[in-house]
Short mmCIF file of C-alpha atoms and ligand atoms in Angstrom, two decimals:
data_model
loop_
_atom_site.label_atom_id
_atom_site.label_comp_id
_atom_site.label_asym_id
_atom_site.label_seq_id
_atom_site.Cartn_x
_atom_site.Cartn_y
_atom_site.Cartn_z
CA MET A 1 -19.57 20.51 -4.83
CA LYS A 2 -16.70 19.56 -7.11
CA THR A 3 -14.28 22.40 -7.82
CA ILE A 4 -11.70 22.88 -10.58
CA ASP A 5 -8.97 21.25 -8.50
CA SER A 6 -10.91 17.98 -8.57
CA LEU A 7 -10.30 17.79 -12.33
CA GLY A 8 -6.61 17.01 -11.75
CA ASP A 9 -3.81 18.04 -14.08
CA LEU A 10 -5.29 20.12 -16.90
CA ALA A 11 -2.06 20.80 -18.81
CA GLY A 12 -2.65 20.12 -22.48
CA LYS A 13 -6.36 19.42 -21.89
CA LYS A 14 -9.30 21.12 -23.58
CA VAL A 15 -11.88 22.40 -21.13
CA LEU A 16 -15.41 23.33 -22.11
CA VAL A 17 -16.59 26.21 -19.91
CA ARG A 18 -20.26 27.19 -19.64
CA SER A 19 -20.16 30.90 -18.92
CA ASP A 20 -22.99 33.37 -18.50
CA LEU A 21 -22.36 36.07 -21.10
CA ASN A 22 -25.97 37.15 -21.41
CA VAL A 23 -25.19 40.86 -21.38
CA PRO A 24 -27.58 43.70 -22.21
CA LEU A 25 -26.91 45.09 -25.69
CA ASP A 26 -27.77 48.32 -27.43
CA GLY A 27 -27.36 47.11 -31.01
CA THR A 28 -23.91 45.52 -30.77
CA THR A 29 -22.72 47.67 -27.86
CA ILE A 30 -22.61 46.03 -24.43
CA THR A 31 -24.30 48.39 -21.96
CA ASP A 32 -23.20 46.44 -18.86
CA ASP A 33 -20.25 44.03 -19.11
CA GLY A 34 -20.57 42.72 -15.53
CA ARG A 35 -21.20 39.15 -16.57
CA VAL A 36 -18.28 39.10 -19.01
CA ARG A 37 -15.97 40.39 -16.28
CA ALA A 38 -17.33 37.84 -13.81
CA SER A 39 -16.46 35.03 -16.24
CA VAL A 40 -12.77 35.98 -16.48
CA PRO A 41 -11.28 34.45 -13.29
CA THR A 42 -12.26 30.87 -14.11
CA ILE A 43 -10.99 31.15 -17.69
CA GLU A 44 -7.71 32.64 -16.47
CA LYS A 45 -7.36 29.92 -13.87
CA LEU A 46 -7.79 27.21 -16.51
CA LEU A 47 -5.37 28.90 -18.90
CA ALA A 48 -2.81 29.21 -16.12
CA ALA A 49 -3.18 25.47 -15.51
CA GLY A 50 -2.11 24.87 -19.12
CA ALA A 51 -5.54 24.14 -20.56
CA ALA A 52 -7.15 25.36 -23.76
CA VAL A 53 -10.57 26.89 -23.07
CA ILE A 54 -13.72 26.51 -25.17
CA VAL A 55 -16.44 28.86 -23.95
CA THR A 56 -20.11 28.08 -24.50
CA ALA A 57 -22.83 30.57 -23.58
CA HIS A 58 -26.15 32.03 -24.64
CA LEU A 59 -27.28 35.56 -25.37
CA GLY A 60 -30.86 36.76 -25.41
CA ARG A 61 -33.77 34.57 -26.36
CA PRO A 62 -33.27 33.25 -29.91
CA LYS A 63 -35.88 30.69 -30.92
CA GLY A 64 -33.63 27.66 -31.40
CA GLU A 65 -32.09 28.87 -34.64
CA PRO A 66 -29.32 31.31 -35.61
CA GLU A 67 -30.29 34.97 -35.51
CA ALA A 68 -27.61 37.58 -36.22
CA LYS A 69 -28.76 39.99 -33.52
CA TYR A 70 -28.09 37.34 -30.86
CA SER A 71 -24.54 36.54 -31.99
CA LEU A 72 -22.03 36.27 -29.17
CA ALA A 73 -19.60 38.43 -31.19
CA PRO A 74 -19.80 41.46 -28.85
CA ALA A 75 -19.24 39.24 -25.80
CA ALA A 76 -16.30 37.47 -27.48
CA ALA A 77 -14.71 40.82 -28.34
CA ARG A 78 -15.14 42.12 -24.78
CA LEU A 79 -13.79 38.90 -23.30
CA ALA A 80 -10.73 39.14 -25.55
CA GLU A 81 -10.10 42.68 -24.30
CA LEU A 82 -10.38 41.61 -20.68
CA LEU A 83 -8.18 38.53 -21.12
CA GLY A 84 -5.69 40.43 -23.25
CA LYS A 85 -5.67 37.63 -25.80
CA PRO A 86 -7.66 36.60 -28.86
CA VAL A 87 -10.97 34.78 -28.45
CA THR A 88 -11.80 32.92 -31.65
CA LEU A 89 -15.55 32.82 -32.17
CA ALA A 90 -16.84 29.89 -34.22
CA ASP A 91 -19.63 30.68 -36.71
CA ASP A 92 -21.73 27.86 -35.33
CA LEU A 93 -22.28 25.84 -32.17
CA VAL A 94 -21.42 22.25 -33.05
CA GLY A 95 -21.05 22.53 -36.85
CA PRO A 96 -18.00 22.57 -39.12
CA SER A 97 -16.73 25.92 -37.88
CA ALA A 98 -16.87 24.85 -34.22
CA LYS A 99 -15.05 21.61 -35.10
CA ALA A 100 -12.30 23.44 -36.99
CA VAL A 101 -11.84 26.12 -34.31
CA THR A 102 -11.69 23.65 -31.41
CA ASP A 103 -9.45 21.19 -33.28
CA ALA A 104 -6.91 23.93 -33.90
CA LEU A 105 -6.95 25.16 -30.30
CA GLU A 106 -3.63 25.05 -28.42
CA PRO A 107 -2.99 25.22 -24.66
CA GLY A 108 -3.34 28.80 -23.41
CA GLN A 109 -5.76 29.70 -26.20
CA VAL A 110 -9.46 30.56 -25.99
CA ALA A 111 -12.27 29.77 -28.40
CA MET A 112 -15.98 30.50 -28.14
CA LEU A 113 -18.87 28.61 -29.70
CA GLU A 114 -21.78 30.60 -31.13
CA ASN A 115 -24.91 31.14 -29.04
CA VAL A 116 -25.89 27.76 -27.59
CA ARG A 117 -29.57 28.72 -27.89
CA PHE A 118 -29.20 28.78 -31.69
CA ASP A 119 -29.81 25.04 -31.25
CA ALA A 120 -33.31 24.11 -30.10
CA ARG A 121 -31.98 21.03 -28.32
CA GLU A 122 -30.31 23.22 -25.67
CA THR A 123 -33.60 24.01 -23.96
CA SER A 124 -35.57 20.94 -25.07
CA LYS A 125 -37.81 19.25 -22.53
CA VAL A 126 -36.94 15.91 -24.18
CA ASP A 127 -33.99 14.36 -22.36
CA GLU A 128 -32.65 12.54 -25.43
CA GLU A 129 -32.55 15.75 -27.46
CA ARG A 130 -30.58 17.61 -24.83
CA GLN A 131 -28.30 14.64 -24.31
CA ALA A 132 -27.57 14.49 -28.05
CA LEU A 133 -26.45 18.12 -28.05
CA ALA A 134 -24.49 17.58 -24.83
CA ALA A 135 -22.62 14.69 -26.49
CA GLU A 136 -21.70 16.89 -29.45
CA LEU A 137 -20.44 19.63 -27.15
CA ALA A 138 -18.57 17.13 -25.00
CA ALA A 139 -16.76 15.76 -28.06
CA PHE A 140 -14.77 19.02 -28.26
CA ALA A 141 -13.29 18.75 -24.78
CA ASP A 142 -11.74 16.60 -22.03
CA ALA A 143 -13.50 18.24 -19.09
CA PHE A 144 -16.40 20.57 -18.29
CA VAL A 145 -16.47 23.55 -15.98
CA SER A 146 -19.84 25.03 -15.06
CA ASP A 147 -19.39 28.74 -14.42
CA GLY A 148 -22.61 30.29 -15.71
CA PHE A 149 -24.29 30.89 -12.37
CA GLY A 150 -27.15 32.70 -14.12
CA VAL A 151 -28.21 29.41 -15.74
CA VAL A 152 -27.58 26.77 -13.05
CA HIS A 153 -31.30 26.66 -12.29
CA ARG A 154 -31.92 25.43 -15.83
CA LYS A 155 -31.97 21.79 -16.89
CA GLN A 156 -30.31 22.52 -20.21
CA ALA A 157 -27.83 20.65 -22.40
CA SER A 158 -24.87 22.98 -21.80
CA VAL A 159 -25.59 23.27 -18.08
CA TYR A 160 -26.93 19.96 -16.86
CA ASP A 161 -26.52 17.19 -19.43
CA VAL A 162 -22.95 17.88 -20.48
CA ALA A 163 -21.88 17.69 -16.83
CA GLN A 164 -22.95 14.06 -16.86
CA VAL A 165 -20.83 13.22 -19.90
CA LEU A 166 -17.49 14.84 -19.08
CA PRO A 167 -15.56 15.08 -15.80
CA ALA A 168 -17.27 18.18 -14.39
CA ALA A 169 -16.64 20.83 -11.77
CA ALA A 170 -17.92 24.22 -10.65
CA GLY A 171 -15.98 27.27 -11.77
CA THR A 172 -14.84 29.89 -9.30
CA LEU A 173 -17.84 32.14 -10.00
CA VAL A 174 -20.38 29.41 -9.27
CA GLU A 175 -18.41 28.51 -6.16
CA LYS A 176 -18.38 32.11 -4.92
CA GLU A 177 -22.08 32.60 -5.65
CA VAL A 178 -23.07 29.46 -3.78
CA VAL A 179 -20.96 30.37 -0.75
CA SER A 180 -22.17 34.00 -0.63
CA LEU A 181 -25.85 33.30 -1.18
CA GLY A 182 -25.53 30.36 1.19
CA LYS A 183 -24.66 32.80 3.98
CA ALA A 184 -28.07 34.40 3.53
CA VAL A 185 -29.97 31.15 3.02
CA THR A 186 -28.67 29.12 5.93
CA ASP A 187 -28.52 30.73 9.31
CA PRO A 188 -28.37 34.42 8.32
CA ALA A 189 -27.08 36.92 10.88
CA ARG A 190 -30.08 38.85 12.25
CA PRO A 191 -31.90 41.11 11.76
CA TYR A 192 -32.25 39.67 8.26
CA ALA A 193 -33.87 42.14 5.86
CA VAL A 194 -34.88 41.45 2.29
CA VAL A 195 -35.71 44.15 -0.23
CA LEU A 196 -37.80 43.02 -3.17
CA GLY A 197 -38.72 45.03 -6.22
CA GLY A 198 -38.63 44.74 -9.98
CA SER A 199 -41.38 44.28 -12.43
CA LYS A 200 -43.19 41.00 -11.81
CA VAL A 201 -44.68 39.64 -8.60
CA SER A 202 -45.48 36.30 -10.20
CA ASP A 203 -41.75 35.69 -10.88
CA LYS A 204 -40.96 36.22 -7.24
CA LEU A 205 -43.87 34.53 -5.51
CA GLY A 206 -41.88 31.48 -4.51
CA VAL A 207 -39.18 33.52 -2.89
CA ILE A 208 -41.68 35.70 -1.04
CA ALA A 209 -43.40 32.63 0.38
CA ASN A 210 -40.07 31.19 1.54
CA LEU A 211 -38.87 34.47 3.02
CA LEU A 212 -42.01 34.71 5.13
CA THR A 213 -40.55 31.88 7.18
CA LYS A 214 -36.94 33.14 7.21
CA ALA A 215 -36.57 36.91 7.04
CA ASP A 216 -37.28 39.39 9.83
CA ARG A 217 -38.24 42.23 7.49
CA LEU A 218 -39.49 42.29 3.95
CA LEU A 219 -39.32 45.65 2.17
CA ILE A 220 -41.36 45.82 -1.02
CA GLY A 221 -40.94 48.37 -3.82
CA GLY A 222 -40.69 48.43 -7.60
CA GLY A 223 -43.45 47.42 -9.97
CA MET A 224 -44.52 44.56 -7.72
CA VAL A 225 -45.51 46.86 -4.90
CA PHE A 226 -48.74 47.87 -6.62
CA THR A 227 -50.14 44.38 -6.30
CA PHE A 228 -49.45 44.71 -2.55
CA LEU A 229 -51.05 48.16 -2.41
CA ALA A 230 -54.04 46.82 -4.33
CA ALA A 231 -54.25 43.93 -1.86
CA LYS A 232 -54.62 46.56 0.86
CA GLY A 233 -57.50 48.04 -1.09
CA TYR A 234 -55.70 51.10 -2.44
CA GLU A 235 -56.19 52.67 -5.86
CA VAL A 236 -53.05 52.05 -7.96
CA GLY A 237 -54.02 54.03 -11.08
CA THR A 238 -52.32 52.76 -14.24
CA SER A 239 -49.35 51.26 -12.34
CA LEU A 240 -48.12 47.74 -13.02
CA LEU A 241 -50.62 45.39 -11.43
CA GLU A 242 -51.01 41.64 -11.47
CA ALA A 243 -54.67 41.45 -10.57
CA ASP A 244 -54.64 37.65 -10.53
CA GLN A 245 -52.05 37.72 -7.73
CA ILE A 246 -53.96 39.99 -5.36
CA ASP A 247 -55.43 37.10 -3.37
CA THR A 248 -52.04 35.40 -3.07
CA VAL A 249 -50.54 38.63 -1.83
CA LYS A 250 -53.35 39.04 0.72
CA GLY A 251 -52.39 35.60 1.97
CA TYR A 252 -48.77 36.69 2.29
CA LEU A 253 -49.71 39.75 4.29
CA LYS A 254 -51.62 37.50 6.67
CA THR A 255 -48.82 34.91 6.96
CA ALA A 256 -46.32 37.67 7.61
CA GLU A 257 -48.42 38.96 10.47
CA GLU A 258 -48.79 35.47 11.94
CA ASN A 259 -45.05 34.79 11.65
CA GLY A 260 -44.02 38.16 13.04
CA VAL A 261 -42.34 39.13 9.78
CA GLU A 262 -42.47 42.86 9.27
CA ILE A 263 -43.63 43.81 5.79
CA VAL A 264 -42.55 47.34 4.94
CA LEU A 265 -44.49 49.00 2.12
CA PRO A 266 -43.84 52.47 0.71
CA THR A 267 -45.76 55.33 2.25
CA ASP A 268 -45.38 57.54 -0.81
CA ILE A 269 -45.01 56.96 -4.52
CA VAL A 270 -43.66 58.93 -7.48
CA ALA A 271 -46.67 58.94 -9.80
CA ALA A 272 -46.16 59.88 -13.46
CA ASP A 273 -48.63 60.77 -16.18
CA LYS A 274 -46.86 58.44 -18.65
CA PHE A 275 -44.02 55.90 -18.88
CA ALA A 276 -41.37 58.30 -20.12
CA ALA A 277 -38.21 60.01 -18.92
CA ASP A 278 -39.83 63.43 -19.35
CA ALA A 279 -43.14 62.49 -17.75
CA ASP A 280 -44.83 64.86 -15.36
CA ALA A 281 -44.13 63.31 -11.95
CA LEU A 282 -45.84 63.94 -8.60
CA VAL A 283 -45.08 62.53 -5.18
CA VAL A 284 -48.35 61.21 -3.72
CA ALA A 285 -49.30 59.18 -0.65
CA ALA A 286 -49.28 55.44 -1.33
CA ASP A 287 -53.04 55.28 -0.69
CA ALA A 288 -53.79 58.24 -2.92
CA ILE A 289 -52.43 57.40 -6.37
CA PRO A 290 -54.56 59.28 -8.94
CA ALA A 291 -56.50 56.94 -11.23
CA ASP A 292 -54.80 58.33 -14.35
CA ARG A 293 -51.19 58.05 -13.07
CA MET A 294 -48.67 55.27 -12.76
CA GLY A 295 -46.22 54.74 -9.94
CA LEU A 296 -42.68 54.58 -11.29
CA ASP A 297 -40.65 54.86 -8.08
CA ILE A 298 -41.04 54.81 -4.32
CA GLY A 299 -41.21 58.32 -2.90
CA PRO A 300 -38.65 60.17 -0.75
CA ASP A 301 -40.32 59.34 2.59
CA SER A 302 -40.38 55.68 1.63
CA ALA A 303 -36.72 55.81 0.60
CA ALA A 304 -35.85 57.19 4.05
CA LEU A 305 -38.08 54.59 5.72
CA PHE A 306 -36.46 51.75 3.77
CA ALA A 307 -32.97 53.04 4.60
CA SER A 308 -33.86 53.12 8.30
CA LYS A 309 -35.12 49.52 8.12
CA LEU A 310 -31.78 48.47 6.62
CA ALA A 311 -29.52 50.50 8.92
CA ASP A 312 -29.28 47.91 11.70
CA ALA A 313 -29.72 44.77 9.57
CA LYS A 314 -26.93 42.19 9.79
CA THR A 315 -27.93 40.42 6.57
CA ILE A 316 -29.49 42.26 3.62
CA VAL A 317 -30.60 40.66 0.40
CA TRP A 318 -31.85 42.90 -2.38
CA ASN A 319 -33.56 41.71 -5.52
CA GLY A 320 -35.31 44.03 -7.93
CA PRO A 321 -35.07 47.80 -8.45
CA MET A 322 -37.37 50.12 -6.48
CA GLY A 323 -38.38 52.03 -9.57
CA VAL A 324 -37.68 52.53 -13.23
CA PHE A 325 -34.04 53.38 -12.46
CA GLU A 326 -33.19 53.43 -16.18
CA MET A 327 -34.81 56.89 -16.18
CA GLU A 328 -33.11 59.47 -13.96
CA ALA A 329 -36.44 60.83 -12.70
CA PHE A 330 -37.34 57.43 -11.21
CA ALA A 331 -33.95 56.26 -9.92
CA ALA A 332 -33.93 57.83 -6.44
CA GLY A 333 -35.57 54.92 -4.60
CA THR A 334 -33.15 52.40 -6.07
CA LYS A 335 -30.22 54.69 -5.26
CA ALA A 336 -31.39 55.02 -1.65
CA VAL A 337 -31.56 51.26 -1.16
CA ALA A 338 -28.13 50.74 -2.73
CA GLN A 339 -26.66 53.47 -0.52
CA ALA A 340 -28.29 52.02 2.60
CA MET A 341 -26.71 48.65 1.80
CA ILE A 342 -23.30 50.26 1.40
CA ASP A 343 -23.74 52.15 4.68
CA SER A 344 -24.79 49.05 6.62
CA ASP A 345 -22.24 46.96 8.52
CA GLY A 346 -24.16 43.81 7.69
CA PHE A 347 -23.48 41.29 4.95
CA SER A 348 -25.23 42.56 1.82
CA VAL A 349 -26.11 40.61 -1.28
CA VAL A 350 -27.46 42.02 -4.53
CA GLY A 351 -29.31 39.40 -6.59
CA GLY A 352 -31.08 39.98 -9.87
CA GLY A 353 -29.74 40.95 -13.25
CA ASP A 354 -31.35 44.37 -13.34
CA SER A 355 -30.50 45.18 -9.73
CA ALA A 356 -26.83 44.38 -10.33
CA ALA A 357 -26.89 46.46 -13.51
CA ALA A 358 -28.53 49.29 -11.56
CA VAL A 359 -25.72 49.29 -8.99
CA ARG A 360 -23.17 49.77 -11.74
CA LEU A 361 -25.17 52.13 -13.96
CA LEU A 362 -25.95 54.39 -11.01
CA GLY A 363 -22.24 54.59 -10.26
CA PHE A 364 -21.99 52.68 -6.96
CA ASP A 365 -18.73 51.03 -5.99
CA GLU A 366 -19.25 47.28 -6.24
CA ALA A 367 -16.74 46.82 -3.41
CA GLY A 368 -19.30 48.35 -1.04
CA PHE A 369 -21.45 45.22 -1.25
CA GLY A 370 -20.78 41.82 0.26
CA HIS A 371 -21.70 40.08 -2.95
CA ILE A 372 -23.27 41.06 -6.26
CA SER A 373 -24.82 38.01 -7.82
CA THR A 374 -24.67 37.48 -11.57
CA GLY A 375 -27.78 35.34 -11.54
CA GLY A 376 -31.32 36.64 -11.20
CA GLY A 377 -33.49 33.53 -11.42
CA ALA A 378 -30.76 31.28 -10.03
CA SER A 379 -30.18 33.46 -6.97
CA LEU A 380 -33.92 33.65 -6.35
CA GLU A 381 -34.28 29.89 -6.55
CA LEU A 382 -31.41 29.45 -4.10
CA LEU A 383 -33.15 31.90 -1.77
CA GLU A 384 -36.34 29.90 -2.23
CA GLY A 385 -34.45 26.89 -0.94
CA LYS A 386 -34.83 24.93 -4.17
CA VAL A 387 -32.45 22.30 -5.52
CA LEU A 388 -30.86 23.70 -8.69
CA PRO A 389 -30.24 21.04 -11.38
CA GLY A 390 -27.02 22.66 -12.60
CA LEU A 391 -25.62 22.58 -9.05
CA ALA A 392 -26.94 19.14 -8.17
CA VAL A 393 -24.92 17.59 -11.05
CA LEU A 394 -21.75 19.09 -9.62
CA GLU A 395 -22.08 17.36 -6.27
CA ASP A 396 -19.40 14.76 -5.50
P1 ADP B 401 -34.08 41.88 -11.39
O1 ADP B 401 -33.53 41.57 -12.76
O2 ADP B 401 -33.11 42.66 -10.56
O3 ADP B 401 -34.60 40.65 -10.71
P2 ADP B 401 -36.64 42.56 -12.48
O4 ADP B 401 -36.25 41.97 -13.79
O5 ADP B 401 -37.68 41.88 -11.69
O6 ADP B 401 -35.34 42.83 -11.59
O7 ADP B 401 -37.19 44.04 -12.74
C1 ADP B 401 -36.40 45.05 -13.26
C2 ADP B 401 -37.23 46.08 -13.97
O8 ADP B 401 -38.28 46.53 -13.15
C3 ADP B 401 -36.43 47.31 -14.34
O9 ADP B 401 -36.29 47.35 -15.74
C4 ADP B 401 -37.29 48.46 -13.81
O10 ADP B 401 -37.40 49.53 -14.73
C5 ADP B 401 -38.61 47.81 -13.60
N1 ADP B 401 -39.44 48.51 -12.62
C6 ADP B 401 -39.12 48.84 -11.35
N2 ADP B 401 -40.10 49.54 -10.79
C7 ADP B 401 -41.07 49.67 -11.71
C8 ADP B 401 -42.35 50.30 -11.72
N3 ADP B 401 -42.81 50.96 -10.66
N4 ADP B 401 -43.07 50.24 -12.87
C9 ADP B 401 -42.60 49.59 -13.93
N5 ADP B 401 -41.41 48.96 -13.99
C10 ADP B 401 -40.66 49.01 -12.88
MG1 MG B 402 -34.50 41.20 -14.65
#
């Protein structure tokens, strides 16, 4: 993979950087600035090399046209604070404002283009449309640095196509992600344990299938666990359930047994009468969830069981919270897994946007983990063993 050094002398050059600034917002307040912070080292490295930096990024899911609530303004302001220098945000992506702002940019200065998903061509399935946008973005700069790890699994104009127009290289974040996740993907130290949770099984099917050939232990919690419990024939009440995945999950349970992969399911569940912070919550056995209750966390026995299954692991990958950690009453399972990872001597990786946010929101020290990935889908696809388009274009 090409790195920034391969771009040669950058003094006086303009470098377009694709960052991942897709931060959670409460109105215009950033509730977790992890991704903005993770984007700083590459930008600082380029500035130190004498370049001017033009940042392009997306925020949220606008529908291919400008929408005020998805403006990158909060991210630009936070980035400016972290860099200790102004970040000039253009009003548009490739329009007159972007042209004026990038034309005026001097070495050592930073500009940001408005949300790249305000232009429908960014995510178009039509190659020519993406390429047209990529050419307009490329016109602002002399080189391209791909640093938005969270989007490298996307074949999008600002990720994939622009890298084919300008001299391109991976930023330091993408480099670090690939090296760290690579440790888990190729030849992991054993026992290799994977903890999966979060809300949707269907999102994570590919990775589960792949892990059934690689991992020694698979611990399942979060919303996805109810499809597993249902596959075992248990009542899951009003919990999250993907009924159309039950047969697939049955297949996984069988494959796991054949391959000698230990699947660890919760033995108890925190079952609530409604999806609310002040819900009435009961701890029940995993095979005895009342029909009118929903499971919102793994129970205390399960948390202890999961921790014991992680204690001697040499590689731990965790993707997806064990419960609705955003509500204090349902955060204990997620906390237990995070703590077990910190306590383990093994190499631990946190993948998944919400899992990484959980680590920070629940007050854990990020230094206690081997690596906290900034990319949910991208880290999963790497774990699945897929070729990621945004990484493939950065190969020498
Ligand atoms: P990640 O971003 O780490 O991959 P996901 O996006 O798959 O994780 O899922 C995160 C969400 O899953 C969180 O918002 C959390 O509240 C939710 N969640 C976890 N457990 C449950 C559950 N039992 N019921 C409903 N939602 C859950
Ligand atoms: Mg998520």
